[in-house]
PDB file of C-alpha atoms in Angstrom:
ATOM      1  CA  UNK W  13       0.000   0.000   0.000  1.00 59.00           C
ATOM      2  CA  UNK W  14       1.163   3.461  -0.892  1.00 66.00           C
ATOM      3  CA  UNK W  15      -0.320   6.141   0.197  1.00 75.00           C
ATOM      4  CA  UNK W  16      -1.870   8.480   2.686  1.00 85.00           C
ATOM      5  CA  UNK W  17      -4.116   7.898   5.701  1.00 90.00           C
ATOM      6  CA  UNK W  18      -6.180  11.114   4.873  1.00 87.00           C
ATOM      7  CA  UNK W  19      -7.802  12.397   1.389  1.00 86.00           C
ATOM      8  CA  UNK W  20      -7.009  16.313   0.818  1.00 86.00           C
ATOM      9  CA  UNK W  21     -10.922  17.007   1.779  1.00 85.00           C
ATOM     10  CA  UNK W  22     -10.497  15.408   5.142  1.00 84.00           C
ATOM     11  CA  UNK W  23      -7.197  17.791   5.478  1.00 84.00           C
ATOM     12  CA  UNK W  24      -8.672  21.203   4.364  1.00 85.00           C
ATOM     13  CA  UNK W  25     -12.313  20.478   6.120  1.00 84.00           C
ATOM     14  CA  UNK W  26     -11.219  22.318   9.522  1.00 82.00           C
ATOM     15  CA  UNK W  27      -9.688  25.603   7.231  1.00 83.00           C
ATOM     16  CA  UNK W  28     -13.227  25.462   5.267  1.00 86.00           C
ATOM     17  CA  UNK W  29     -15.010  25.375   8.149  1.00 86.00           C
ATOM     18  CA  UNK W  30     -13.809  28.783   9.904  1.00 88.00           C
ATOM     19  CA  UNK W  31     -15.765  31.762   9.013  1.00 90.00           C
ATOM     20  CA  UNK W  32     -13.974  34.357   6.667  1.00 92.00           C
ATOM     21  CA  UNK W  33     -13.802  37.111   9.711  1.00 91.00           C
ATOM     22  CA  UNK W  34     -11.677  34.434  11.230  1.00 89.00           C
ATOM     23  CA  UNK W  35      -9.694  33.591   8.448  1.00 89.00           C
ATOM     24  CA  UNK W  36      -8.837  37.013   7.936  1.00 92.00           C
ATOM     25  CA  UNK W  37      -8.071  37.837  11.730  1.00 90.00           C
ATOM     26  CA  UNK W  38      -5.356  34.344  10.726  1.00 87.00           C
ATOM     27  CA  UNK W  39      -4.210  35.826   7.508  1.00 90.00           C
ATOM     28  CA  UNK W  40      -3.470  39.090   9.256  1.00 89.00           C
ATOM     29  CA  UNK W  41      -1.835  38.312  12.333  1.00 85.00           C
ATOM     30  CA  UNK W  42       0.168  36.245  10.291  1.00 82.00           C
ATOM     31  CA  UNK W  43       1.233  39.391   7.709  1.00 89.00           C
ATOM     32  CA  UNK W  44       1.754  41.334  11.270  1.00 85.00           C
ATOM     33  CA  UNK W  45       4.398  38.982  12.397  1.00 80.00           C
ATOM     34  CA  UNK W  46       5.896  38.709   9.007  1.00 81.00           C
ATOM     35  CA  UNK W  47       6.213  42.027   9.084  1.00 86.00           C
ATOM     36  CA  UNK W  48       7.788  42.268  12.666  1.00 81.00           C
ATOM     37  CA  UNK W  49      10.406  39.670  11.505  1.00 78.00           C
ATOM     38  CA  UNK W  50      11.515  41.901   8.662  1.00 83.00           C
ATOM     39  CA  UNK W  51      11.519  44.497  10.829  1.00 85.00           C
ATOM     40  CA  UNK W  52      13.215  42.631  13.508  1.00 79.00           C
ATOM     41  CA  UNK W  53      10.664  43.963  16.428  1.00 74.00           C
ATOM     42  CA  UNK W  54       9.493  39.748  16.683  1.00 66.00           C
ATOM     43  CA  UNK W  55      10.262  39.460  20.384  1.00 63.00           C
ATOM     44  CA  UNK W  56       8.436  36.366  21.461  1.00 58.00           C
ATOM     45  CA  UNK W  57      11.491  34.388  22.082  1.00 57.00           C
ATOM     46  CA  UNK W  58       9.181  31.523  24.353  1.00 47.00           C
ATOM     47  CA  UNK W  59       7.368  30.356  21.073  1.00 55.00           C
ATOM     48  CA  UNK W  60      10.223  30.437  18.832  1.00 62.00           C
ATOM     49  CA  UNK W  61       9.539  27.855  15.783  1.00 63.00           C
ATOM     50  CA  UNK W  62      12.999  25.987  16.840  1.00 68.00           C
ATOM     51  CA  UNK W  63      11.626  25.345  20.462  1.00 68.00           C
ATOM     52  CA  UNK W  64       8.693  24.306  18.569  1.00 65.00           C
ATOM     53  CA  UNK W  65      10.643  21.226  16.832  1.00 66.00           C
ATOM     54  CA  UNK W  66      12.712  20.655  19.748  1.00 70.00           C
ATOM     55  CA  UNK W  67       9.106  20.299  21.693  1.00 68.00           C
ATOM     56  CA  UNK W  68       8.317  17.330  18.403  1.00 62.00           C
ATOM     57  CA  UNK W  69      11.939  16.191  18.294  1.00 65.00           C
ATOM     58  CA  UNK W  70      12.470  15.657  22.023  1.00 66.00           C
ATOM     59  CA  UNK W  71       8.643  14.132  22.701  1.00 60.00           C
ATOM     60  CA  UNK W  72       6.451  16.236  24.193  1.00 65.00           C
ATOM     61  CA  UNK W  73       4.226  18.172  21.627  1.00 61.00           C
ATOM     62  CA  UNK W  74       2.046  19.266  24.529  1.00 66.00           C
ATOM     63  CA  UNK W  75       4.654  22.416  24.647  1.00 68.00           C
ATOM     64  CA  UNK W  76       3.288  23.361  21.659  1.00 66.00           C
ATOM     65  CA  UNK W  77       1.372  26.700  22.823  1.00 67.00           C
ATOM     66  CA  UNK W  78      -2.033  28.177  21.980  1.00 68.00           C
ATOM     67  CA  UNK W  79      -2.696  30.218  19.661  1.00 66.00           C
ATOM     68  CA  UNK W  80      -3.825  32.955  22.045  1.00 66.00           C
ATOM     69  CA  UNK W  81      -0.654  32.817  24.251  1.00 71.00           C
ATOM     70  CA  UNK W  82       1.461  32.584  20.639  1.00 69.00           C
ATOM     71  CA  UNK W  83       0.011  36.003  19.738  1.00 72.00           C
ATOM     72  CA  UNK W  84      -0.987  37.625  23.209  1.00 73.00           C
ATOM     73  CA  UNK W  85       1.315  40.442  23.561  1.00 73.00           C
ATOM     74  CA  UNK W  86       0.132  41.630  20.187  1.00 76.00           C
ATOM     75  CA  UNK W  87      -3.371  41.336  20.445  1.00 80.00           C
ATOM     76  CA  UNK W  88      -6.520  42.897  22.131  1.00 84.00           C
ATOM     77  CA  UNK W  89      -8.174  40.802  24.438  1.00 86.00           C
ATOM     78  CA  UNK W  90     -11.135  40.692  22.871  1.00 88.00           C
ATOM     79  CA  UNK W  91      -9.101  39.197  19.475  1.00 87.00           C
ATOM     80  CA  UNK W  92      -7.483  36.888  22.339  1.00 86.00           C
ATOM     81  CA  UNK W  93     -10.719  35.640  22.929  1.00 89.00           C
ATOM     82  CA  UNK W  94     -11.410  34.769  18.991  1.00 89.00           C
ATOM     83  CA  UNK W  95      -8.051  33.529  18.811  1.00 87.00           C
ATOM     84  CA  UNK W  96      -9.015  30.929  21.761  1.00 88.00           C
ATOM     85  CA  UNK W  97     -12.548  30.335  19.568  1.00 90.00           C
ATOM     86  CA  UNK W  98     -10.320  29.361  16.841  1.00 88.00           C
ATOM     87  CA  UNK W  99      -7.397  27.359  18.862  1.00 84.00           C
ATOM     88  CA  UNK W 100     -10.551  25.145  20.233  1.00 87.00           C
ATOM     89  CA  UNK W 101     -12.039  24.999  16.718  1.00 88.00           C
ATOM     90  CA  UNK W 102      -8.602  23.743  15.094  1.00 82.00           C
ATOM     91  CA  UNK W 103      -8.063  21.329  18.170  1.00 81.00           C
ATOM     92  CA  UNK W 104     -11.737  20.012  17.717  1.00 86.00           C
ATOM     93  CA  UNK W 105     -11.822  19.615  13.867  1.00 85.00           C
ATOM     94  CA  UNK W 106      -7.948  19.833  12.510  1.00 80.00           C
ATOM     95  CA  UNK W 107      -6.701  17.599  15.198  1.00 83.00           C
ATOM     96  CA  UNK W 108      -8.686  15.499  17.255  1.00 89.00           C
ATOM     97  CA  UNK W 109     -11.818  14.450  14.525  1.00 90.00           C
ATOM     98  CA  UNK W 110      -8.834  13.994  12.137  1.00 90.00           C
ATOM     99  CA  UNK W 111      -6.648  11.617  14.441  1.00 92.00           C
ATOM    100  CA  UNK W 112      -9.540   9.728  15.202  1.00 94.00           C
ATOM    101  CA  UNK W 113     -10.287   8.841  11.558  1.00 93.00           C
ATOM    102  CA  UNK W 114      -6.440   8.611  10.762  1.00 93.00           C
ATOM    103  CA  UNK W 115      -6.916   5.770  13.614  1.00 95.00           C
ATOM    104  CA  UNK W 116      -9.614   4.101  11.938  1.00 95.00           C
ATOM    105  CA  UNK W 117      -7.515   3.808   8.645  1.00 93.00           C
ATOM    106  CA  UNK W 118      -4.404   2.992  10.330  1.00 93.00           C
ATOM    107  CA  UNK W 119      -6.232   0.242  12.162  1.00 93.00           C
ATOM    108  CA  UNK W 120      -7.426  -0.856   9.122  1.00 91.00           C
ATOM    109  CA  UNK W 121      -4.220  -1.396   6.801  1.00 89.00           C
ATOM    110  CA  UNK W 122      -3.110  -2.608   9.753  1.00 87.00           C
ATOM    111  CA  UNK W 123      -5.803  -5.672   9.816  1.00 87.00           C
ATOM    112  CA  UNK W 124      -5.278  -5.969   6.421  1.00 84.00           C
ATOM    113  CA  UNK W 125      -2.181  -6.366   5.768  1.00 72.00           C
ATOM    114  CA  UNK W 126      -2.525  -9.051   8.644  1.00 66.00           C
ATOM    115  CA  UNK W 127      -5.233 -10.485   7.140  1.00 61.00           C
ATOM    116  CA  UNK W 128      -3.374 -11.227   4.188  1.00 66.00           C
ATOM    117  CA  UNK W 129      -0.443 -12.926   6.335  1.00 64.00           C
ATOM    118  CA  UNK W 130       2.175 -11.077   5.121  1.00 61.00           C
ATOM    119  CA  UNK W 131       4.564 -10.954   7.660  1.00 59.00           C
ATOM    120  CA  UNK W 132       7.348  -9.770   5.821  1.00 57.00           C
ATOM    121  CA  UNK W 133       6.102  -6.417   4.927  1.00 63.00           C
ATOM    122  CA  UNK W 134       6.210  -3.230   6.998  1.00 70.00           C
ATOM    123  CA  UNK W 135       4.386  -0.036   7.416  1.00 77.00           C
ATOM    124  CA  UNK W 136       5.275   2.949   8.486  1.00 80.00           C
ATOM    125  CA  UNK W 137       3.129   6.027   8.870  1.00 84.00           C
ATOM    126  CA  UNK W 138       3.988   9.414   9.670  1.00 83.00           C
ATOM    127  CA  UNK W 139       2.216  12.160  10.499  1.00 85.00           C
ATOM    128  CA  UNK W 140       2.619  16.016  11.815  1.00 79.00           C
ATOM    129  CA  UNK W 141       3.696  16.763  15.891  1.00 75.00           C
ATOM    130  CA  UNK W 142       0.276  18.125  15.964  1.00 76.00           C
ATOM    131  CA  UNK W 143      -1.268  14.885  15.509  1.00 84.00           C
ATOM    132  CA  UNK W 144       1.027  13.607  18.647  1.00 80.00           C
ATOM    133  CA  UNK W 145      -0.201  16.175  20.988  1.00 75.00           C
ATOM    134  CA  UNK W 146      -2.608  16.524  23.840  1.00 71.00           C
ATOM    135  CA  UNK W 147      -5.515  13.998  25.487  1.00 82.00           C
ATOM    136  CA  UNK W 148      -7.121  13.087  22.406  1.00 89.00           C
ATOM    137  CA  UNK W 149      -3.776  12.363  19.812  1.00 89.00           C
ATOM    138  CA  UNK W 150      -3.292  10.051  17.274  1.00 92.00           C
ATOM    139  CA  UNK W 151      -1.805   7.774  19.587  1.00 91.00           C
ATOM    140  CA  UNK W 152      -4.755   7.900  22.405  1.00 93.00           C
ATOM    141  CA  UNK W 153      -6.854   6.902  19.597  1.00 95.00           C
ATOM    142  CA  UNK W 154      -4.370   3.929  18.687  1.00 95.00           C
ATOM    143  CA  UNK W 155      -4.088   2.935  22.034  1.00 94.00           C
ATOM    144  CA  UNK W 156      -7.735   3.310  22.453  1.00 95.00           C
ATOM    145  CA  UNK W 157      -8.197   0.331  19.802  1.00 95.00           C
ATOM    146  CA  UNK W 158      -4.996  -1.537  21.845  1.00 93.00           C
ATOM    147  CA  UNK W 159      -1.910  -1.021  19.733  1.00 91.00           C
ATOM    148  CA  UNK W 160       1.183  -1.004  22.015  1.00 87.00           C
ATOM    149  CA  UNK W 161       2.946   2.126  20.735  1.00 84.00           C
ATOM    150  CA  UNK W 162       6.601   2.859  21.504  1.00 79.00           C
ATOM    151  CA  UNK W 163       7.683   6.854  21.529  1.00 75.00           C
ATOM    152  CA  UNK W 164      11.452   6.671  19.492  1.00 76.00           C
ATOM    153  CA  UNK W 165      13.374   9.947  19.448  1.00 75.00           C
ATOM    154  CA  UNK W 166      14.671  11.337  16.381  1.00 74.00           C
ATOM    155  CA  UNK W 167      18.111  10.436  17.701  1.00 81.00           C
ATOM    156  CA  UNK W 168      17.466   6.682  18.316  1.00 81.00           C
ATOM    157  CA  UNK W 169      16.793   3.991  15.462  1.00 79.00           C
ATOM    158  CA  UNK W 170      13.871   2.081  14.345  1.00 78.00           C
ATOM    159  CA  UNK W 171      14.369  -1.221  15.704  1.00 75.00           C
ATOM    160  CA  UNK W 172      13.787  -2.907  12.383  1.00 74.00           C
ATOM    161  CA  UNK W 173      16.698  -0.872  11.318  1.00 78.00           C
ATOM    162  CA  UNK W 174      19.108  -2.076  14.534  1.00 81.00           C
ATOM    163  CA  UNK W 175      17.518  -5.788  13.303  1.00 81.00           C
ATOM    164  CA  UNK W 176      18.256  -5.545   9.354  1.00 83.00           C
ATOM    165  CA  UNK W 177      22.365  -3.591  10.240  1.00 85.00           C
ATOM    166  CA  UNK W 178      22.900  -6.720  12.536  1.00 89.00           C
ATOM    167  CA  UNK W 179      22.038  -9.260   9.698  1.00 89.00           C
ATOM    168  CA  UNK W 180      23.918  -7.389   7.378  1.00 90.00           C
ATOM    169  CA  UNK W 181      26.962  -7.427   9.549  1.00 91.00           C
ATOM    170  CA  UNK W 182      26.192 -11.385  10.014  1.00 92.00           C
ATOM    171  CA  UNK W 183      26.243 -11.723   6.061  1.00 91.00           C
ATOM    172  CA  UNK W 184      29.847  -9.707   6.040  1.00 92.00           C
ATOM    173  CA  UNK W 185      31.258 -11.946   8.465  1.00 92.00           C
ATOM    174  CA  UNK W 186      30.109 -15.279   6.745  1.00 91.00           C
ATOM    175  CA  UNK W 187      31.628 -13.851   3.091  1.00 83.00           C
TER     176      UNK W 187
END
């Protein structure tokens, strides 16, 4: 099987779903901060994109902050208050409606590909550090249908990697 665990539709349905006055209060904060950058006047050291991926990298997407405390020293606190409308709207429909159904085809290539006895094959799946984040992640939903899932950090191998490097270094030994 090749291919994804989502269709495009499934993807863009939480960005369809937002009003337009939303969608522009998004597309301008964003050209605000753009600007800042150029600018150099971007302060907000605490939600720096590289502690972002160090958040993913290191295992704990949960550091990942709101968009209302991402913004909130540029903001009103009324637009604060849209921005938390918004944060709960992406969390309800970009993340956790979409990890459950990413579950539901997961679990079923999964059964499958078992079905079909083919224990020589191997899937892999990857998905965004969103998708890893909070009560109701990909994983919950995983674990939910009672996968045993294992965490590995980016700086630690896939153990069917650690498995196929020792065989090869059996093969080199024989020859």
């Amino acid at each position: 099987y090749q291919g994804g665990i989502e269709s495009v539709a499934q993807q863009c349905l939480p960005f369809t779903s937002l009003s337009s006055e939303k969608v522009n209060l998004l597309l301008n904060l964003t050209l605000m901060i753009h600007e800042l950058k150029q600018k150099g006047d971007w302060t907000v050291k605490d939600f720096d994109l590289r502690k972002i991926m160090n958040s993913y990298k290191c295992g704990d997407p949960d550091k990942i902050p709101p968009l209302d405390k991402y913004f909130s020293s540029l903001v009103t606190r009324d637009v604060r208050t849209q921005l938390k409308d918004i944060d709960k709207h992406f969390n309800e429909h970009l993340m956790f409606r979409r990890n459950e159904l990413m579950a539901e085809k997961i679990d079923g290539l999964l059964k499958n590909d078992r079905h079909k006895n083919n224990a020589s094959s191997r899937l892999f799946f990857a998905v965004g550090a969103g998708h890893l984040r909070r009560t109701k992640s990909l994983i919950y939903y995983l674990r939910k249908k009672g996968y045993n899932l294992t965490h590995i950090k980016y700086t630690e191998d896939i153990p069917i990697t650690i498995q196929r490097r020792k065989e090869e270094e059996e093969e080199a030994r024989k020859a």
